[in-house]
Coordinates of N, CA and C in Angstrom, one line a residue:
Chain A
G53 N -19.6 -13.4 -2.7 CA -18.6 -12.4 -2.3 C -19.1 -11.0 -2.5
Q54 N -18.3 -10.0 -2.2 CA -18.7 -8.6 -2.3 C -18.7 -8.2 -3.8
Q55 N -19.7 -7.5 -4.2 CA -19.6 -6.9 -5.6 C -19.9 -5.4 -5.5
V56 N -19.1 -4.7 -6.3 CA -19.3 -3.2 -6.4 C -19.7 -2.9 -7.8
M57 N -20.9 -2.4 -8.0 CA -21.4 -2.0 -9.3 C -21.2 -0.5 -9.5
Q58 N -20.7 -0.2 -10.7 CA -20.4 1.3 -11.0 C -21.1 1.6 -12.3
I59 N -21.8 2.7 -12.3 CA -22.4 3.2 -13.5 C -22.3 4.7 -13.6
P60 N -22.4 5.3 -14.8 CA -22.4 4.6 -16.1 C -21.0 4.1 -16.5
Q61 N -20.9 3.3 -17.6 CA -19.6 2.9 -18.0 C -18.9 4.0 -18.8
Y62 N -19.6 4.8 -19.5 CA -19.1 5.9 -20.2 C -20.0 7.1 -20.0
Q63 N -19.4 8.3 -20.1 CA -20.2 9.5 -20.0 C -19.5 10.6 -20.9
H64 N -20.2 11.0 -21.9 CA -19.7 12.2 -22.7 C -20.4 13.4 -22.3
V65 N -19.6 14.5 -22.1 CA -20.2 15.8 -21.7 C -19.5 16.9 -22.5
Q66 N -20.2 18.0 -22.6 CA -19.6 19.2 -23.1 C -18.9 19.9 -22.0
E67 N -17.8 20.5 -22.3 CA -17.0 21.2 -21.3 C -17.9 22.2 -20.6
G68 N -17.9 22.2 -19.2 CA -18.7 23.1 -18.5 C -20.0 22.4 -17.9
E69 N -20.3 21.2 -18.4 CA -21.4 20.4 -17.9 C -21.0 19.7 -16.6
D70 N -21.9 19.2 -15.9 CA -21.6 18.4 -14.7 C -21.5 16.9 -15.0
F71 N -20.9 16.2 -14.1 CA -20.8 14.7 -14.3 C -20.9 14.0 -13.0
T72 N -21.6 12.9 -13.0 CA -21.7 12.1 -11.8 C -21.5 10.6 -12.1
T73 N -20.8 9.9 -11.3 CA -20.6 8.5 -11.3 C -21.1 7.9 -10.0
Y74 N -21.7 6.7 -10.1 CA -22.3 6.1 -8.9 C -21.7 4.7 -8.7
C75 N -21.6 4.3 -7.4 CA -21.2 3.0 -7.0 C -22.1 2.4 -6.0
N76 N -22.5 1.1 -6.2 CA -23.4 0.4 -5.3 C -22.8 -0.9 -4.9
S77 N -22.9 -1.2 -3.6 CA -22.3 -2.4 -3.1 C -23.4 -3.4 -2.7
S78 N -23.2 -4.7 -2.9 CA -24.1 -5.7 -2.4 C -24.1 -5.9 -0.9
T79 N -23.0 -5.4 -0.3 CA -22.8 -5.5 1.2 C -22.5 -4.2 1.8
T80 N -22.7 -4.0 3.1 CA -22.3 -2.8 3.8 C -20.8 -2.7 3.8
L81 N -20.3 -1.5 3.5 CA -18.9 -1.2 3.3 C -18.3 -0.6 4.6
S82 N -17.1 -0.9 4.9 CA -16.3 -0.2 5.9 C -15.9 1.2 5.4
N83 N -15.5 1.2 4.2 CA -15.1 2.5 3.6 C -15.1 2.3 2.1
I84 N -15.0 3.5 1.4 CA -14.9 3.5 -0.1 C -13.9 4.5 -0.5
Q85 N -13.1 4.1 -1.5 CA -12.1 4.9 -2.0 C -12.4 5.3 -3.4
W86 N -11.9 6.4 -3.9 CA -12.1 6.8 -5.3 C -10.7 7.1 -5.9
Y87 N -10.6 6.6 -7.2 CA -9.3 6.8 -7.9 C -9.6 7.4 -9.3
K88 N -8.6 8.1 -9.8 CA -8.7 8.6 -11.2 C -7.6 8.0 -12.0
Q89 N -7.9 7.6 -13.2 CA -6.8 7.1 -14.1 C -6.9 7.9 -15.4
R90 N -5.9 8.7 -15.7 CA -5.8 9.4 -16.9 C -5.5 8.4 -18.1
P91 N -5.9 8.8 -19.3 CA -5.6 7.9 -20.4 C -4.1 7.6 -20.5
G92 N -3.8 6.3 -20.6 CA -2.4 5.9 -20.7 C -1.7 5.9 -19.3
G93 N -2.4 6.3 -18.3 CA -1.7 6.4 -17.0 C -2.1 5.3 -16.0
H94 N -1.8 5.5 -14.8 CA -2.1 4.5 -13.7 C -3.1 5.2 -12.8
P95 N -3.9 4.3 -12.1 CA -4.9 4.9 -11.1 C -4.2 5.7 -10.0
V96 N -4.8 6.8 -9.7 CA -4.2 7.7 -8.6 C -5.3 7.9 -7.6
F97 N -5.0 7.7 -6.3 CA -6.0 7.8 -5.2 C -6.5 9.3 -5.1
L98 N -7.8 9.4 -5.0 CA -8.4 10.7 -4.8 C -8.8 11.0 -3.3
I99 N -9.6 10.0 -2.8 CA -10.1 10.2 -1.5 C -10.6 8.9 -0.9
Q100 N -10.8 8.9 0.5 CA -11.4 7.8 1.1 C -12.6 8.3 2.0
L101 N -13.7 7.7 2.0 CA -14.9 8.0 2.8 C -15.1 6.8 3.8
V102 N -15.4 7.2 5.0 CA -15.5 6.2 6.1 C -16.8 6.2 6.8
K103 N -17.3 7.5 7.0 CA -18.5 7.6 7.9 C -19.8 7.6 7.1
S104 N -20.8 7.1 7.7 CA -22.2 7.1 7.1 C -22.6 8.5 6.8
G105 N -23.1 8.7 5.5 CA -23.5 10.1 5.1 C -22.5 11.1 4.9
E106 N -21.2 10.6 4.9 CA -20.1 11.6 4.7 C -20.1 12.3 3.4
V107 N -19.8 13.6 3.4 CA -19.6 14.3 2.2 C -18.3 15.0 2.2
K108 N -17.5 14.9 1.2 CA -16.2 15.6 1.1 C -16.0 16.3 -0.2
K109 N -15.3 17.4 -0.2 CA -15.2 18.2 -1.4 C -13.7 18.4 -1.7
Q110 N -13.3 18.3 -3.0 CA -12.0 18.7 -3.4 C -12.2 19.6 -4.6
K111 N -12.2 20.9 -4.4 CA -12.4 21.9 -5.5 C -13.7 21.6 -6.1
R112 N -13.8 21.2 -7.4 CA -15.0 21.0 -8.1 C -15.5 19.5 -7.9
L113 N -14.8 18.7 -7.2 CA -15.3 17.3 -7.0 C -16.0 17.2 -5.6
T114 N -17.1 16.5 -5.6 CA -17.8 16.2 -4.4 C -18.1 14.7 -4.3
F115 N -17.7 14.2 -3.1 CA -17.8 12.7 -2.9 C -18.8 12.5 -1.8
Q116 N -19.7 11.5 -2.0 CA -20.7 11.2 -1.0 C -20.6 9.8 -0.6
F117 N -20.9 9.4 0.6 CA -21.1 8.1 1.1 C -22.5 7.9 1.6
G118 N -23.2 7.0 1.2 CA -24.6 6.8 1.6 C -24.8 6.5 3.1
E119 N -26.0 6.8 3.5 CA -26.3 6.6 4.9 C -26.2 5.1 5.4
A120 N -26.5 4.2 4.4 CA -26.4 2.8 4.7 C -25.0 2.3 4.4
K121 N -24.1 3.1 4.0 CA -22.8 2.7 3.6 C -22.8 1.6 2.6
K122 N -23.7 1.7 1.6 CA -23.7 0.7 0.5 C -23.6 1.4 -0.8
N123 N -23.6 2.7 -0.8 CA -23.5 3.4 -2.1 C -22.7 4.7 -1.9
S124 N -22.1 5.1 -3.1 CA -21.3 6.3 -3.1 C -21.4 7.0 -4.4
S125 N -21.1 8.3 -4.5 CA -21.1 9.0 -5.7 C -19.9 10.0 -5.8
L126 N -19.5 10.3 -7.0 CA -18.5 11.3 -7.2 C -19.2 12.3 -8.2
H127 N -19.2 13.5 -7.9 CA -19.8 14.5 -8.8 C -18.8 15.6 -9.1
I128 N -18.7 15.9 -10.4 CA -17.8 17.0 -10.8 C -18.6 18.1 -11.4
T129 N -18.4 19.3 -10.8 CA -19.1 20.5 -11.3 C -18.3 21.2 -12.4
A130 N -19.0 21.6 -13.5 CA -18.4 22.3 -14.5 C -17.1 21.7 -15.0
T131 N -17.3 20.5 -15.7 CA -16.1 19.7 -16.1 C -15.2 20.6 -17.0
Q132 N -13.9 20.2 -16.9 CA -12.9 20.7 -17.8 C -12.2 19.6 -18.5
T133 N -11.4 19.9 -19.5 CA -10.8 18.9 -20.3 C -9.8 18.1 -19.5
T134 N -9.3 18.7 -18.4 CA -8.3 18.1 -17.5 C -9.0 17.0 -16.7
D135 N -10.3 17.0 -16.7 CA -11.1 15.9 -15.9 C -11.2 14.6 -16.7
V136 N -10.8 14.6 -17.9 CA -10.9 13.4 -18.7 C -10.1 12.2 -18.1
G137 N -10.7 11.1 -18.1 CA -10.1 9.9 -17.5 C -11.2 8.9 -17.1
T138 N -10.7 7.8 -16.4 CA -11.6 6.8 -15.9 C -11.6 6.9 -14.4
Y139 N -12.8 7.0 -13.8 CA -12.9 7.1 -12.3 C -13.4 5.8 -11.8
F140 N -12.7 5.3 -10.8 CA -13.0 4.0 -10.1 C -13.3 4.2 -8.7
C141 N -14.3 3.5 -8.2 CA -14.5 3.3 -6.8 C -13.9 2.0 -6.3
R142 N -13.5 1.9 -5.1 CA -13.0 0.7 -4.5 C -13.6 0.5 -3.1
G143 N -14.4 -0.5 -3.0 CA -15.2 -0.7 -1.7 C -14.5 -1.8 -0.9
S144 N -14.5 -1.5 0.4 CA -13.9 -2.5 1.4 C -15.0 -2.8 2.5
G145 N -15.1 -4.0 2.9 CA -16.1 -4.4 3.9 C -15.8 -5.7 4.5
G146 N -15.8 -5.8 5.8 CA -15.7 -7.0 6.6 C -14.4 -7.8 6.1
S147 N -14.6 -9.1 5.9 CA -13.5 -9.9 5.5 C -13.4 -10.0 4.0
Y148 N -14.2 -9.3 3.2 CA -14.1 -9.3 1.8 C -12.9 -8.6 1.3
I149 N -12.3 -9.1 0.2 CA -11.2 -8.5 -0.5 C -11.7 -7.2 -1.1
P150 N -11.0 -6.0 -0.9 CA -11.5 -4.8 -1.5 C -11.7 -4.9 -3.0
T151 N -12.8 -4.4 -3.5 CA -13.1 -4.6 -4.9 C -13.3 -3.3 -5.6
F152 N -12.7 -3.2 -6.8 CA -13.0 -2.1 -7.7 C -14.3 -2.2 -8.4
G153 N -14.9 -1.0 -8.6 CA -16.0 -1.0 -9.6 C -15.4 -1.0 -11.0
R154 N -16.2 -1.2 -12.0 CA -15.7 -1.3 -13.4 C -15.2 0.0 -14.0
G155 N -15.5 1.1 -13.3 CA -15.0 2.4 -13.7 C -16.0 3.1 -14.6
T156 N -15.9 4.4 -14.6 CA -16.7 5.3 -15.5 C -15.7 6.1 -16.3
S157 N -15.7 6.0 -17.6 CA -14.8 6.8 -18.4 C -15.5 8.1 -18.8
L158 N -14.9 9.2 -18.4 CA -15.4 10.5 -18.7 C -14.7 11.1 -19.9
I159 N -15.5 11.5 -20.9 CA -15.0 12.1 -22.1 C -15.6 13.6 -22.1
V160 N -14.7 14.6 -22.2 CA -15.1 16.0 -22.2 C -14.9 16.6 -23.5
H161 N -15.9 17.1 -24.1 CA -15.8 17.7 -25.5 C -15.7 19.2 -25.3
P162 N -14.6 19.8 -25.9 CA -14.4 21.2 -25.7 C -15.4 22.1 -26.5
Chain B
D169 N 12.2 10.6 -7.0 CA 12.1 9.2 -6.6 C 10.7 8.6 -6.9
T170 N 10.7 7.5 -7.7 CA 9.4 6.9 -7.9 C 9.0 6.0 -6.8
A171 N 7.7 6.1 -6.3 CA 7.3 5.4 -5.1 C 7.2 3.9 -5.4
V172 N 6.5 3.6 -6.5 CA 6.3 2.2 -6.9 C 6.8 2.1 -8.4
S173 N 7.8 1.4 -8.6 CA 8.4 1.3 -9.9 C 8.3 -0.2 -10.4
Q174 N 7.9 -0.3 -11.7 CA 7.8 -1.7 -12.2 C 8.5 -1.7 -13.6
T175 N 9.1 -2.8 -13.9 CA 9.8 -2.9 -15.2 C 9.6 -4.3 -15.7
P176 N 9.5 -4.5 -17.1 CA 9.6 -3.4 -18.0 C 8.3 -2.7 -18.2
K177 N 8.3 -1.6 -18.9 CA 7.0 -0.8 -19.2 C 6.2 -1.5 -20.3
Y178 N 7.0 -2.1 -21.3 CA 6.3 -2.7 -22.4 C 7.0 -4.1 -22.6
L179 N 6.1 -5.1 -23.0 CA 6.6 -6.4 -23.2 C 5.8 -6.9 -24.5
V180 N 6.6 -7.3 -25.5 CA 5.9 -7.9 -26.7 C 6.6 -9.2 -26.8
T181 N 5.8 -10.3 -26.9 CA 6.4 -11.6 -26.9 C 5.4 -12.6 -27.6
Q182 N 6.0 -13.7 -28.0 CA 5.2 -14.8 -28.7 C 4.5 -15.7 -27.7
M183 N 3.4 -16.2 -28.1 CA 2.7 -17.3 -27.3 C 3.7 -18.4 -26.9
G184 N 3.5 -18.9 -25.7 CA 4.3 -20.0 -25.3 C 5.6 -19.6 -24.5
N185 N 6.0 -18.3 -24.7 CA 7.2 -17.8 -24.0 C 6.9 -17.6 -22.5
D186 N 8.0 -17.4 -21.7 CA 7.9 -17.1 -20.3 C 8.4 -15.7 -20.1
K187 N 7.8 -14.9 -19.3 CA 8.2 -13.5 -19.0 C 8.1 -13.2 -17.6
S188 N 8.9 -12.2 -17.1 CA 8.7 -11.7 -15.7 C 8.6 -10.2 -15.7
I189 N 7.9 -9.7 -14.7 CA 7.7 -8.3 -14.5 C 8.2 -8.1 -13.0
K190 N 9.0 -7.0 -12.8 CA 9.5 -6.7 -11.5 C 8.8 -5.5 -10.9
C191 N 8.7 -5.5 -9.6 CA 8.1 -4.3 -8.9 C 8.8 -4.1 -7.6
E192 N 9.1 -2.8 -7.4 CA 9.7 -2.4 -6.2 C 9.0 -1.1 -5.6
Q193 N 8.9 -1.1 -4.3 CA 8.3 0.1 -3.7 C 9.2 0.6 -2.6
N194 N 9.4 2.0 -2.5 CA 10.2 2.6 -1.5 C 9.4 3.3 -0.5
L195 N 8.2 2.9 -0.3 CA 7.3 3.6 0.6 C 7.3 3.0 2.0
G196 N 8.0 1.9 2.2 CA 7.9 1.2 3.5 C 6.6 0.5 3.7
H197 N 5.8 0.3 2.7 CA 4.5 -0.4 2.9 C 4.7 -1.9 3.2
D198 N 3.6 -2.4 3.9 CA 3.7 -3.8 4.2 C 3.0 -4.7 3.2
T199 N 2.1 -4.1 2.4 CA 1.3 -4.9 1.5 C 1.6 -4.5 0.0
M200 N 1.7 -5.5 -0.8 CA 1.9 -5.3 -2.2 C 0.9 -6.1 -3.0
Y201 N 0.6 -5.7 -4.2 CA -0.4 -6.3 -5.0 C 0.0 -6.4 -6.5
W202 N -0.6 -7.3 -7.2 CA -0.6 -7.3 -8.7 C -2.1 -7.3 -9.1
Y203 N -2.3 -6.3 -10.1 CA -3.6 -6.2 -10.7 C -3.5 -6.4 -12.2
K204 N -4.5 -6.9 -12.8 CA -4.5 -7.0 -14.3 C -5.6 -6.1 -14.8
Q205 N -5.3 -5.3 -15.7 CA -6.3 -4.4 -16.3 C -6.5 -4.8 -17.8
D206 N -7.7 -5.2 -18.1 CA -8.0 -5.7 -19.5 C -8.4 -4.5 -20.4
S207 N -8.7 -4.8 -21.6 CA -9.0 -3.7 -22.6 C -10.3 -3.0 -22.2
K208 N -11.1 -3.5 -21.3 CA -12.3 -2.8 -20.9 C -12.1 -2.1 -19.6
K209 N -10.8 -2.0 -19.2 CA -10.4 -1.1 -18.1 C -10.6 -1.8 -16.7
F210 N -11.2 -3.0 -16.7 CA -11.5 -3.6 -15.4 C -10.2 -3.9 -14.6
L211 N -10.1 -3.5 -13.4 CA -9.0 -3.7 -12.5 C -9.2 -5.0 -11.7
K212 N -8.6 -6.1 -12.1 CA -8.9 -7.3 -11.3 C -7.7 -7.7 -10.5
I213 N -7.9 -7.9 -9.2 CA -6.8 -8.3 -8.3 C -6.4 -9.7 -8.6
M214 N -5.0 -9.9 -8.6 CA -4.5 -11.2 -8.9 C -3.9 -11.8 -7.6
F215 N -3.0 -11.0 -7.0 CA -2.3 -11.5 -5.8 C -2.1 -10.3 -4.9
S216 N -1.9 -10.7 -3.6 CA -1.5 -9.7 -2.6 C -0.6 -10.4 -1.6
Y217 N 0.5 -9.7 -1.3 CA 1.5 -10.1 -0.3 C 1.5 -9.1 0.9
N218 N 1.6 -9.7 2.1 CA 1.8 -8.8 3.3 C 3.0 -9.3 4.0
N219 N 4.0 -8.4 4.0 CA 5.3 -8.8 4.7 C 5.8 -10.1 4.1
K220 N 5.9 -10.2 2.8 CA 6.4 -11.4 2.1 C 5.5 -12.6 2.1
E221 N 4.4 -12.5 2.8 CA 3.5 -13.7 2.8 C 2.3 -13.5 1.9
L222 N 2.0 -14.5 1.1 CA 0.8 -14.5 0.2 C -0.5 -14.4 1.0
I223 N -1.3 -13.4 0.8 CA -2.6 -13.3 1.5 C -3.8 -13.3 0.6
I224 N -3.6 -13.0 -0.6 CA -4.7 -13.0 -1.6 C -4.1 -13.8 -2.9
N225 N -4.9 -14.8 -3.3 CA -4.5 -15.5 -4.5 C -5.9 -15.7 -5.2
E226 N -6.3 -14.8 -6.1 CA -7.5 -15.0 -6.8 C -7.4 -16.1 -7.8
T227 N -8.6 -16.3 -8.5 CA -8.6 -17.4 -9.4 C -7.8 -17.1 -10.6
V228 N -6.5 -17.3 -10.5 CA -5.5 -16.9 -11.5 C -4.9 -18.3 -12.0
P229 N -4.7 -18.5 -13.3 CA -4.0 -19.7 -13.7 C -2.7 -19.9 -13.0
N230 N -2.3 -21.2 -12.7 CA -1.1 -21.4 -12.0 C 0.1 -21.1 -12.9
R231 N -0.1 -20.7 -14.2 CA 1.0 -20.2 -15.0 C 1.6 -18.9 -14.4
F232 N 0.8 -18.2 -13.6 CA 1.2 -17.0 -13.0 C 1.8 -17.3 -11.6
S233 N 3.0 -16.9 -11.4 CA 3.6 -17.2 -10.1 C 4.3 -15.9 -9.5
P234 N 3.7 -15.4 -8.4 CA 4.3 -14.2 -7.8 C 5.5 -14.7 -6.9
K235 N 6.4 -13.7 -6.7 CA 7.5 -14.0 -5.7 C 7.8 -12.7 -5.0
S236 N 8.0 -12.8 -3.7 CA 8.3 -11.6 -2.9 C 9.5 -11.9 -2.1
P237 N 10.7 -11.5 -2.6 CA 11.9 -11.8 -1.9 C 12.1 -11.0 -0.6
D238 N 11.4 -9.8 -0.5 CA 11.4 -9.0 0.7 C 10.1 -8.1 0.6
K239 N 9.8 -7.4 1.6 CA 8.5 -6.7 1.6 C 8.5 -5.5 0.6
A240 N 9.7 -5.1 0.1 CA 9.7 -4.0 -0.9 C 9.6 -4.5 -2.3
H241 N 9.6 -5.8 -2.5 CA 9.6 -6.3 -3.9 C 8.6 -7.3 -4.1
L242 N 7.9 -7.3 -5.2 CA 6.9 -8.3 -5.6 C 7.0 -8.5 -7.1
N243 N 7.6 -9.6 -7.5 CA 7.7 -9.9 -8.9 C 6.7 -10.9 -9.4
L244 N 6.4 -10.8 -10.7 CA 5.4 -11.7 -11.3 C 6.0 -12.4 -12.5
H245 N 6.0 -13.8 -12.4 CA 6.5 -14.6 -13.5 C 5.3 -15.3 -14.2
I246 N 5.4 -15.2 -15.5 CA 4.3 -15.9 -16.3 C 4.9 -16.9 -17.2
N247 N 4.4 -18.1 -17.1 CA 4.9 -19.2 -18.0 C 3.9 -19.4 -19.1
S248 N 4.4 -19.9 -20.2 CA 3.6 -20.4 -21.3 C 2.5 -19.4 -21.7
L249 N 2.9 -18.2 -22.0 CA 2.0 -17.1 -22.3 C 1.0 -17.4 -23.4
E250 N -0.2 -16.9 -23.1 CA -1.4 -17.1 -24.0 C -1.9 -15.7 -24.5
L251 N -2.6 -15.8 -25.6 CA -3.1 -14.5 -26.2 C -3.9 -13.7 -25.2
G252 N -4.7 -14.5 -24.4 CA -5.6 -13.8 -23.4 C -4.8 -13.2 -22.2
D253 N -3.5 -13.4 -22.2 CA -2.7 -12.7 -21.1 C -2.4 -11.3 -21.5
S254 N -2.7 -10.9 -22.7 CA -2.4 -9.5 -23.1 C -3.2 -8.6 -22.3
A255 N -2.6 -7.6 -21.6 CA -3.2 -6.7 -20.7 C -2.2 -5.8 -20.2
V256 N -2.6 -4.8 -19.3 CA -1.7 -4.0 -18.6 C -1.7 -4.6 -17.1
Y257 N -0.5 -4.8 -16.6 CA -0.3 -5.4 -15.3 C 0.2 -4.2 -14.4
F258 N -0.6 -4.0 -13.3 CA -0.2 -2.9 -12.4 C 0.3 -3.6 -11.1
C259 N 1.4 -3.1 -10.6 CA 1.8 -3.4 -9.2 C 1.3 -2.2 -8.4
A260 N 1.0 -2.5 -7.1 CA 0.6 -1.5 -6.2 C 1.0 -1.8 -4.8
S261 N 1.0 -0.8 -3.9 CA 1.4 -1.1 -2.5 C 0.4 -0.3 -1.6
S262 N 0.3 -0.7 -0.4 CA -0.5 0.0 0.6 C 0.0 -0.3 2.0
Q263 N -0.3 0.7 2.9 CA 0.2 0.4 4.3 C -0.8 -0.5 5.0
G264 N -2.1 -0.3 4.7 CA -3.1 -1.2 5.3 C -3.4 -2.4 4.4
G265 N -4.2 -3.3 5.0 CA -4.6 -4.5 4.2 C -6.0 -4.2 3.7
W266 N -7.0 -4.8 4.4 CA -8.4 -4.5 4.0 C -9.3 -4.4 5.3
G267 N -10.6 -4.3 5.0 CA -11.5 -4.1 6.1 C -11.5 -2.7 6.6
A268 N -11.6 -2.4 7.8 CA -11.6 -1.1 8.4 C -10.2 -0.4 8.2
D269 N -9.2 -1.3 8.0 CA -7.8 -0.8 7.9 C -7.3 -0.6 6.5
T270 N -8.2 -0.5 5.5 CA -7.8 -0.4 4.1 C -7.0 0.9 3.9
G271 N -5.8 0.6 3.4 CA -4.9 1.8 3.0 C -5.1 2.2 1.6
E272 N -4.8 3.4 1.3 CA -4.9 3.8 -0.2 C -3.8 3.1 -0.9
L273 N -4.1 2.8 -2.2 CA -3.2 2.1 -3.1 C -2.3 3.1 -3.8
F274 N -1.0 2.8 -3.9 CA -0.1 3.5 -4.7 C 0.3 2.6 -5.9
F275 N 0.0 3.0 -7.1 CA 0.2 2.2 -8.2 C 1.5 2.5 -8.9
G276 N 2.1 1.4 -9.5 CA 3.2 1.7 -10.5 C 2.6 2.1 -11.8
E277 N 3.5 2.4 -12.7 CA 3.0 3.0 -14.0 C 2.5 1.9 -15.0
G278 N 2.6 0.7 -14.6 CA 2.0 -0.4 -15.4 C 3.0 -1.0 -16.4
S279 N 2.7 -2.3 -16.7 CA 3.5 -3.0 -17.7 C 2.6 -3.5 -18.7
R280 N 2.7 -3.0 -20.0 CA 1.8 -3.4 -21.0 C 2.3 -4.7 -21.7
L281 N 1.6 -5.8 -21.5 CA 2.1 -7.1 -22.1 C 1.2 -7.4 -23.4
T282 N 1.9 -7.6 -24.5 CA 1.2 -8.0 -25.7 C 1.8 -9.3 -26.1
V283 N 0.8 -10.3 -26.2 CA 1.2 -11.7 -26.6 C 0.8 -11.9 -28.1
L284 N 1.7 -12.2 -28.9 CA 1.4 -12.4 -30.4 C 1.2 -13.8 -30.7

C-alpha cells in the first residue's frame, strides 16, 4: 500500500530561524495536503497541492510539490512562537486510502 | 457554530468497560472519518463512511464498531476497553473521498480516552 514518510520527527529552532519538513511517498500522488496541529488542539488544514512542481505561499510558509509528485516540503521563514505545533502531510494517490505522514513537531525557543 | 463536534471531550474509564463517542458535522459533507492519534502523534485512520455507507475499515479490532445513522453523524462504540485503546480519537469530515477528488478534512476537537 501507499506509504508517506515524513522527516524530521522533531525540530528545535531558535525564534527567527527557518524550518523545513519533508514528505516522501512510495507512489506517485494525485495531491498532497498539509495540516497544522497546535499542542492540545486538532489538525487544521493549511493547503492542498495538485500540480507537478507546484509552489504555493502563505505569508512565511512556502509549500512545494515535487516534479515527480512523490515528495513535498513545507518551509517556514523566520519562525515565531506562534508556529509551534505538529505539521502533517497527507498524500492521496490512485485507489490508495489517503495517508498521513507521522508529523514533524516544531519547537520554537524564544 | 462548530463545524464538526464530538462528545465527550474526555473519557476516563476502567478496562473492560464499554464506551461511545458521538460525532456530528453541520457542513453538509458526504464523508466522515474516525482517526486514532496515539502518544507519538501518529494519525491512523480507523473508519470512513460515505453517505452512511462504510467505505474504509482499516485493521481495527472488532471491539470497535462505527455507526452512521445519517450522513451528518458518525458514532464510535468501543466494547471491552483495553489499556492500549488509550488515545485521542478524532472525528473528521470532508466533501470529497480520495484519489483526485480528495477533499480537505475538517476535524472535531478530539475525545481523549484514558483506560485505567
